[in-house]
Amino acid sequence: MRQDSRANAAIFILDEFLAGQNLNAILSRWAKNNRYAGSSDRESIRNIVFDILRVKKTFTFILKKEKQLINGRALVFLYSVFYSLPLDDIFTGQKYAPETLNIHERTFSETAKGNNDRDFEVVDNVPDFLIDEFKRSLSSEFNNVMRLLEKRAPVSIRVNALKSDSLSVLGMLNLEGIEGKISKKVKYGIEIVGNPRRLTQIQAFKDGYFEVQDLHSQKTIEGLPIKEDTKILDYCAGAGGKILSIACLLNGNGRFFVNDLDKKKLIEADLRAKRAGIKLKRLNIKNMRKHRSSFDYILADVPCSGSGTWRRNPQQKWRITPGSLKENLNRQTLILNEVKDLIKKNGFLFYITCSLLKIENEEIVDNFLIQNKNFCLCNKENITIDALGDGFFCAVLQKKN
C-alpha cells in the first residue's frame, strides 16, 4: 500500500473509533475486509492509529481552538504535521487516498512549520476527571509519566528457562533478524530493540522457548516470596502470563491453578501452557469450594484502569469513565473478599494491578486490612512506568496463623 492509502485507512479506523466502536474489533474487521493489505501495511496503519490515540487530547485541544471538526481526517492531518511528514504525499486526492489539503489545513501547516511546531501545546493526555488523581498518586513524577504515556511502549520477552536460556534465545532471534539484548532488570528478560513484529511468527516462539512479556511484569513476579512444591492459584489469570512466569521461576515444581471469568482467555492460557511445557488446572465456581483454606499463594491480578499500560492500549484511557472506575474499585474489593478464605493459614495473597492510581492500589489494600484483621501487610511496591516497562503495583499480604 502507498503512504496515502495507509493514511486513508487510518482515517476510516479513527472515524469508527470516534463513533464509539471498539478499536480491536475495528482493526480486525478492517483487516478481514482488506485482505490485500500485508502484515507490514497493517502494522503501519495500527501504528498511526495508536500514535494518534496516545496524544488525542493534544490534537483535539488544537481542533477545538481552531474551531475545526474532530474526525479521523483532522487527527491524521495533525499527526502528519506534528511528525513533519510530507503532506502532499499523504493528502494526494488519488483513489483510496485522502482528499488534497483545504485552505485551512494548508495555512495551519505553514504556520506550524514557521513556529517550529509551537502550536502543539503540552497537554496531559489522560481523561480530565483523572488529572487530580494522577497528580496525587504520582507527585513529583507526574510530568515525567505524562510524557512517557505519549510514547510507544517497549517490547520485551521472557525466556522459558524450562526449555532454553537467554543466550540461546538471543541467538535464535538474531538468526531471524530480530535484534535484542539481555535485560539487567530481570532474570529471564530480553529487550527487543529491532524488528519486534516477527516475534510471534518464528519457530522458537511456537516451540515455547519464550513469551512476550513486559519487563516490569516479570519484575513484579520475581519479587514475590514463592517457594517450590506449593499450591498456587492465579485467580484473575486472563491468558496466563503471570502464572506461567511463576512456573518458570519455580522450575515447574508446584501445582498451578487458574481461574477467570473470560473463558476465551483461559483457552489461550491453556495453549500457552502447553507450548511452555506447564500443566495448569482450571477452577470454577463449582469446584472452588473444595479448595477452601488450601492454597499457599493466591495471585489476584485484578481488573483495573490499566493506566500503567496505556501506552500499549491507548483506547483504554479514552473509554474509562467515573462510572467504570467505580465498578473497578468495587470489583477489586469483591475479589479480595472472594479469595481470602481460599488461603491457608500463613499463606500469602498477592494483590497486583497495572494501575498508577492510589485509589486502586494502596487504598484498596488499606481498606481490606481494616476489614480483615487476620491479614497483615508484608510488603508493597510501586514499579514506575519508564522507557523499559509498564507501571505496576503489588502488595504482599499474609494470612495470620
Coordinates of C-alpha atoms in Angstrom, one line a residue:
M1 CA 0.0 0.0 0.0
R2 CA 1.1 3.6 -0.7
Q3 CA 1.6 6.0 2.2
D4 CA -1.5 7.9 1.2
S5 CA -3.6 4.7 1.2
R6 CA -2.4 3.8 4.7
A7 CA -3.3 7.2 5.9
N8 CA -6.8 6.8 4.4
A9 CA -7.2 3.5 6.2
A10 CA -6.2 5.2 9.5
I11 CA -8.8 7.9 8.9
F12 CA -11.5 5.3 8.4
I13 CA -10.5 3.4 11.6
L14 CA -10.3 6.6 13.7
D15 CA -13.8 7.7 12.5
E16 CA -15.2 4.3 13.6
F17 CA -13.4 4.6 16.9
L18 CA -14.7 8.2 17.5
A19 CA -18.2 6.8 16.7
G20 CA -17.8 4.6 19.8
Q21 CA -16.8 1.2 18.4
N22 CA -14.1 -1.0 19.9
L23 CA -10.7 -0.4 18.4
N24 CA -9.6 -4.0 18.3
A25 CA -12.9 -5.0 16.6
I26 CA -12.4 -2.2 14.0
L27 CA -8.9 -3.3 13.2
S28 CA -9.9 -6.9 12.9
R29 CA -12.8 -6.1 10.7
W30 CA -10.7 -3.8 8.5
A31 CA -8.0 -6.5 8.0
K32 CA -10.7 -9.1 7.1
N33 CA -12.3 -6.7 4.6
N34 CA -9.0 -5.7 3.1
R35 CA -7.0 -8.9 2.6
Y36 CA -4.7 -7.2 0.0
A37 CA -3.1 -5.4 2.9
G38 CA 0.1 -7.2 4.0
S39 CA 1.3 -7.5 7.6
S40 CA 3.6 -4.5 7.2
D41 CA 0.7 -2.4 5.9
R42 CA -1.5 -3.5 8.9
E43 CA 1.3 -2.7 11.3
S44 CA 1.9 0.7 9.8
I45 CA -1.8 1.6 9.9
R46 CA -2.0 0.4 13.5
N47 CA 1.0 2.4 14.5
I48 CA -0.6 5.6 13.0
V49 CA -3.8 5.0 14.9
F50 CA -2.1 4.2 18.2
D51 CA 0.3 7.1 17.9
I52 CA -2.6 9.4 17.4
L53 CA -4.7 8.0 20.3
R54 CA -1.8 8.4 22.7
V55 CA -1.9 12.1 22.1
K56 CA -5.5 12.5 21.1
K57 CA -6.2 15.1 23.8
T58 CA -3.4 17.3 22.4
F59 CA -4.9 17.1 18.9
T60 CA -8.5 17.7 20.0
F61 CA -7.4 20.7 22.0
I62 CA -5.9 22.2 18.9
L63 CA -9.0 21.4 16.8
K64 CA -11.3 23.0 19.3
K65 CA -9.1 26.1 19.5
E66 CA -9.2 26.2 15.7
K67 CA -12.9 25.6 15.6
Q68 CA -12.5 22.5 13.4
L69 CA -14.3 19.3 13.3
I70 CA -12.8 16.4 15.3
N71 CA -12.7 13.5 12.9
G72 CA -10.3 10.9 11.5
R73 CA -9.0 13.2 8.8
A74 CA -8.3 16.1 11.2
L75 CA -6.4 13.8 13.5
V76 CA -4.3 12.2 10.8
F77 CA -3.6 15.7 9.4
L78 CA -2.3 17.0 12.8
Y79 CA -0.3 13.8 13.2
S80 CA 1.3 14.4 9.8
V81 CA 2.1 18.0 10.7
F82 CA 3.4 17.0 14.2
Y83 CA 5.8 14.5 12.8
S84 CA 6.8 16.7 9.8
L85 CA 5.6 14.1 7.3
P86 CA 5.3 15.1 3.6
L87 CA 1.7 16.3 3.4
D88 CA 1.5 16.3 -0.4
D89 CA 2.5 12.7 -0.4
I90 CA -0.3 11.8 2.0
F91 CA -3.2 14.0 1.0
T92 CA -3.0 13.3 -2.7
G93 CA -6.6 13.2 -3.7
Q94 CA -6.0 9.9 -5.6
K95 CA -8.2 6.8 -5.4
Y96 CA -8.0 5.2 -1.9
A97 CA -6.3 8.3 -0.6
P98 CA -7.4 11.4 1.4
E99 CA -8.5 14.5 -0.5
T100 CA -5.9 17.2 -1.1
L101 CA -5.4 19.8 1.7
N102 CA -8.0 22.5 2.0
I103 CA -7.1 26.1 2.6
H104 CA -7.3 26.0 6.4
E105 CA -5.1 22.9 6.5
R106 CA -2.5 24.4 4.2
T107 CA -2.4 27.6 6.2
F108 CA -2.1 25.8 9.5
S109 CA 0.7 23.6 8.3
E110 CA 2.7 26.5 7.0
T111 CA 2.2 28.4 10.3
A112 CA 3.2 25.4 12.4
K113 CA 6.3 24.9 10.3
G114 CA 7.2 28.5 10.8
N115 CA 6.6 28.3 14.5
N116 CA 8.7 25.1 14.8
D117 CA 5.5 23.3 16.0
R118 CA 4.9 25.6 18.9
D119 CA 1.2 25.4 18.0
F120 CA 1.2 21.9 19.7
E121 CA 0.9 22.9 23.3
V122 CA 1.7 20.5 26.1
V123 CA -1.5 18.8 27.2
D124 CA -1.7 15.9 29.7
N125 CA -3.1 13.1 27.6
V126 CA -5.3 11.5 30.2
P127 CA -9.0 12.0 31.0
D128 CA -9.8 15.3 32.7
F129 CA -11.6 13.6 35.6
L130 CA -8.4 11.7 36.5
I131 CA -5.9 14.6 36.4
D132 CA -6.1 15.3 40.1
E133 CA -5.9 11.6 41.0
F134 CA -2.8 11.2 38.8
K135 CA -1.1 14.2 40.5
R136 CA -2.0 12.9 43.9
S137 CA -0.7 9.4 43.1
L138 CA 2.4 10.4 41.1
S139 CA 3.5 13.5 43.0
S140 CA 6.8 14.7 41.5
E141 CA 6.8 12.0 38.8
F142 CA 3.5 13.4 37.3
N143 CA 5.0 15.3 34.4
N144 CA 7.5 12.6 33.5
V145 CA 4.8 9.9 33.4
M146 CA 2.5 12.1 31.3
R147 CA 5.3 12.4 28.7
L148 CA 6.0 8.7 28.8
L149 CA 2.4 7.8 28.2
E150 CA 2.6 9.7 24.9
K151 CA 5.3 7.4 23.6
R152 CA 5.2 3.8 22.2
A153 CA 5.6 1.0 24.7
P154 CA 8.8 -1.0 24.8
V155 CA 8.7 -4.7 23.7
S156 CA 10.3 -7.4 25.7
I157 CA 10.2 -11.2 26.1
R158 CA 10.6 -13.7 28.9
V159 CA 12.8 -16.7 28.2
N160 CA 11.3 -20.0 29.2
A161 CA 14.0 -21.5 31.4
L162 CA 12.4 -24.9 31.3
K163 CA 13.3 -25.1 27.6
S164 CA 16.2 -22.8 27.0
D165 CA 18.4 -19.9 28.2
S166 CA 18.8 -16.2 27.4
L167 CA 21.9 -16.5 25.3
S168 CA 20.5 -19.4 23.2
V169 CA 17.2 -17.5 22.6
L170 CA 19.1 -14.3 21.7
G171 CA 20.9 -16.3 19.1
M172 CA 17.6 -17.7 17.7
L173 CA 16.3 -14.1 17.5
N174 CA 19.4 -12.9 15.7
L175 CA 19.1 -15.6 13.1
E176 CA 15.5 -14.4 12.4
G177 CA 16.6 -10.8 12.0
I178 CA 15.2 -9.7 15.4
E179 CA 17.5 -7.6 17.5
G180 CA 17.5 -8.0 21.2
K181 CA 19.7 -7.5 24.3
I182 CA 19.6 -9.3 27.6
S183 CA 18.0 -7.3 30.3
K184 CA 19.8 -6.4 33.5
K185 CA 16.5 -5.7 35.3
V186 CA 15.1 -9.3 35.4
K187 CA 16.3 -12.9 35.4
Y188 CA 15.0 -14.1 32.1
G189 CA 14.1 -10.9 30.2
I190 CA 15.3 -9.8 26.8
E191 CA 14.7 -6.3 25.5
I192 CA 13.6 -6.2 21.8
V193 CA 15.2 -3.3 20.0
G194 CA 14.7 -4.2 16.4
N195 CA 12.0 -5.9 14.2
P196 CA 9.6 -6.9 17.0
R197 CA 6.8 -7.6 14.5
R198 CA 8.1 -11.1 13.7
L199 CA 8.4 -12.3 17.3
T200 CA 5.3 -14.5 17.4
Q201 CA 5.9 -15.8 13.9
I202 CA 9.2 -17.5 14.4
Q203 CA 9.6 -21.2 15.4
A204 CA 11.3 -20.5 18.7
F205 CA 8.1 -18.8 19.9
K206 CA 5.9 -21.6 18.6
D207 CA 8.1 -24.1 20.4
G208 CA 7.7 -22.3 23.7
Y209 CA 11.2 -21.0 24.1
F210 CA 9.9 -17.6 25.1
E211 CA 6.8 -15.5 25.7
V212 CA 6.2 -11.8 25.0
Q213 CA 6.0 -10.2 28.4
D214 CA 6.8 -6.7 29.8
L215 CA 10.0 -6.4 31.8
H216 CA 8.2 -4.8 34.8
S217 CA 5.5 -7.5 34.7
Q218 CA 8.4 -10.0 35.0
K219 CA 10.0 -7.9 37.8
T220 CA 6.7 -7.9 39.7
I221 CA 6.6 -11.7 39.7
E222 CA 10.3 -12.1 40.6
G223 CA 9.7 -10.1 43.7
L224 CA 7.1 -12.5 45.1
P225 CA 8.2 -14.7 48.1
I226 CA 7.1 -18.0 46.4
K227 CA 8.7 -21.4 47.1
E228 CA 8.7 -24.6 45.0
D229 CA 6.4 -27.5 45.5
T230 CA 3.5 -25.4 46.7
K231 CA -0.1 -24.8 45.6
I232 CA -0.7 -21.6 43.7
L233 CA -3.9 -20.0 42.3
D234 CA -3.9 -17.2 39.7
Y235 CA -7.5 -16.0 40.4
C236 CA -7.7 -13.5 37.6
A237 CA -5.5 -15.4 35.2
G238 CA -6.5 -13.9 31.9
A239 CA -4.3 -15.5 29.3
G240 CA -1.9 -16.9 31.9
G241 CA 1.1 -14.7 31.6
K242 CA 1.9 -14.3 35.3
I243 CA 1.2 -17.9 36.4
L244 CA 3.4 -19.1 33.6
S245 CA 6.1 -16.7 34.7
I246 CA 5.8 -18.1 38.3
A247 CA 6.0 -21.7 37.0
C248 CA 9.2 -20.8 35.1
L249 CA 10.8 -19.3 38.2
L250 CA 9.9 -22.4 40.2
N251 CA 11.3 -24.7 37.5
G252 CA 7.8 -26.1 37.0
N253 CA 7.8 -27.5 40.6
G254 CA 4.4 -26.8 42.0
R255 CA 0.6 -27.1 41.5
F256 CA -0.6 -24.3 39.3
F257 CA -4.3 -23.4 39.2
V258 CA -6.1 -20.7 37.2
N259 CA -9.5 -19.0 37.2
D260 CA -11.0 -16.3 35.1
L261 CA -14.5 -15.1 34.1
D262 CA -13.3 -14.9 30.4
K263 CA -13.2 -18.5 29.1
K264 CA -11.7 -17.4 25.8
K265 CA -8.7 -16.1 27.7
L266 CA -8.4 -19.4 29.6
I267 CA -8.3 -21.2 26.3
E268 CA -5.4 -19.0 25.3
A269 CA -3.8 -19.8 28.7
D270 CA -4.1 -23.5 28.1
L271 CA -2.4 -23.1 24.7
R272 CA 0.4 -21.0 26.1
A273 CA 0.9 -23.5 29.0
K274 CA 1.1 -26.4 26.5
R275 CA 3.6 -24.5 24.5
A276 CA 5.7 -23.8 27.6
G277 CA 5.5 -27.3 29.0
I278 CA 3.5 -26.3 32.0
K279 CA 0.4 -28.0 33.4
L280 CA -2.4 -25.7 34.5
K281 CA -5.6 -26.8 36.3
R282 CA -8.8 -24.7 35.8
L283 CA -11.1 -23.8 38.7
N284 CA -14.6 -22.5 38.6
I285 CA -17.3 -21.5 41.0
K286 CA -18.5 -25.1 41.4
N287 CA -15.1 -26.7 42.3
M288 CA -13.6 -23.6 44.1
R289 CA -15.3 -24.5 47.4
K290 CA -13.3 -27.8 47.6
H291 CA -10.1 -25.8 47.8
R292 CA -11.1 -23.7 50.9
S293 CA -8.1 -22.8 53.1
S294 CA -5.8 -24.9 50.8
F295 CA -3.7 -22.5 48.8
D296 CA -0.2 -21.5 49.8
Y297 CA -0.3 -18.5 47.4
I298 CA -3.1 -16.7 45.6
L299 CA -2.4 -14.1 42.9
A300 CA -5.1 -11.5 42.5
D301 CA -4.1 -9.5 39.4
V302 CA -7.4 -7.6 39.5
P303 CA -9.3 -5.7 36.8
C304 CA -8.3 -2.0 36.9
S305 CA -8.0 1.2 34.9
G306 CA -4.9 -0.3 33.2
S307 CA -3.3 3.2 33.4
G308 CA 0.2 1.7 33.8
T309 CA -0.2 0.1 30.4
W310 CA -2.0 2.8 28.4
R311 CA 0.9 3.2 26.0
R312 CA 0.1 -0.3 24.8
N313 CA -3.6 0.1 24.8
P314 CA -4.4 3.8 24.3
Q315 CA -8.1 3.3 23.6
Q316 CA -8.5 2.2 27.2
K317 CA -7.8 5.7 28.6
W318 CA -10.4 7.3 26.4
R319 CA -13.1 4.7 27.3
I320 CA -12.8 4.9 31.1
T321 CA -15.5 6.9 32.9
P322 CA -16.1 7.8 36.5
G323 CA -18.7 5.0 36.5
S324 CA -16.4 2.3 35.1
L325 CA -13.7 3.3 37.5
K326 CA -16.2 2.9 40.4
E327 CA -17.1 -0.5 39.0
N328 CA -13.4 -1.5 39.0
L329 CA -13.0 -0.3 42.6
N330 CA -16.0 -2.4 43.7
R331 CA -14.7 -5.4 41.8
Q332 CA -11.2 -5.1 43.3
T333 CA -12.7 -5.2 46.8
L334 CA -15.0 -8.1 45.9
I335 CA -12.2 -10.2 44.5
L336 CA -10.1 -9.8 47.7
N337 CA -13.1 -10.9 49.7
E338 CA -13.7 -13.9 47.3
V339 CA -10.2 -15.2 47.7
K340 CA -9.4 -14.6 51.3
D341 CA -11.0 -17.9 52.5
L342 CA -9.1 -19.9 49.9
I343 CA -5.8 -19.2 51.5
K344 CA -4.4 -21.5 54.2
K345 CA -3.1 -20.0 57.5
N346 CA 0.3 -18.4 57.0
G347 CA -0.4 -18.3 53.2
F348 CA 0.1 -15.3 51.0
L349 CA -2.2 -13.1 49.0
F350 CA -0.6 -11.1 46.2
Y351 CA -2.7 -8.1 45.2
I352 CA -1.5 -6.8 41.8
T353 CA -2.7 -4.1 39.4
C354 CA -1.3 -2.4 36.3
S355 CA -2.6 0.9 37.6
L356 CA -0.7 4.1 38.6
L357 CA -3.6 5.3 40.8
K358 CA -3.5 5.1 44.6
I359 CA -7.3 4.8 44.7
E360 CA -6.9 1.4 43.0
N361 CA -3.7 0.4 44.8
E362 CA -2.8 1.4 48.4
E363 CA -6.3 2.5 49.3
I364 CA -7.9 -0.8 48.3
V365 CA -5.3 -2.7 50.3
D366 CA -5.6 -0.4 53.3
N367 CA -9.4 -0.8 53.4
F368 CA -9.1 -4.6 53.1
L369 CA -6.7 -4.8 56.0
I370 CA -9.0 -2.6 58.2
Q371 CA -11.9 -5.1 57.5
N372 CA -9.7 -8.2 57.8
K373 CA -7.6 -8.2 60.9
N374 CA -6.4 -11.8 60.2
F375 CA -4.2 -10.4 57.3
C376 CA -1.1 -8.3 57.6
L377 CA 0.9 -6.3 55.1
C378 CA 4.4 -7.7 54.4
N379 CA 5.4 -5.5 51.6
K380 CA 4.1 -3.2 48.9
E381 CA 5.8 -1.8 45.8
N382 CA 5.0 0.6 43.0
I383 CA 7.0 -0.2 39.9
T384 CA 7.0 3.1 37.9
I385 CA 6.5 3.3 34.2
D386 CA 9.7 4.1 32.3
A387 CA 11.4 3.5 29.0
L388 CA 11.8 -0.2 29.7
G389 CA 8.5 -1.2 31.1
D390 CA 4.9 -0.5 32.2
G391 CA 3.6 0.6 35.6
F392 CA 2.5 -2.0 38.3
F393 CA 1.5 -2.1 41.9
C394 CA 2.0 -5.2 44.1
A395 CA 1.1 -5.7 47.8
V396 CA 2.1 -8.9 49.6
L397 CA -0.4 -9.8 52.3
Q398 CA -0.1 -12.8 54.7
K399 CA -2.9 -14.6 56.5
K400 CA -2.1 -14.8 60.2
N401 CA -2.0 -18.2 61.9

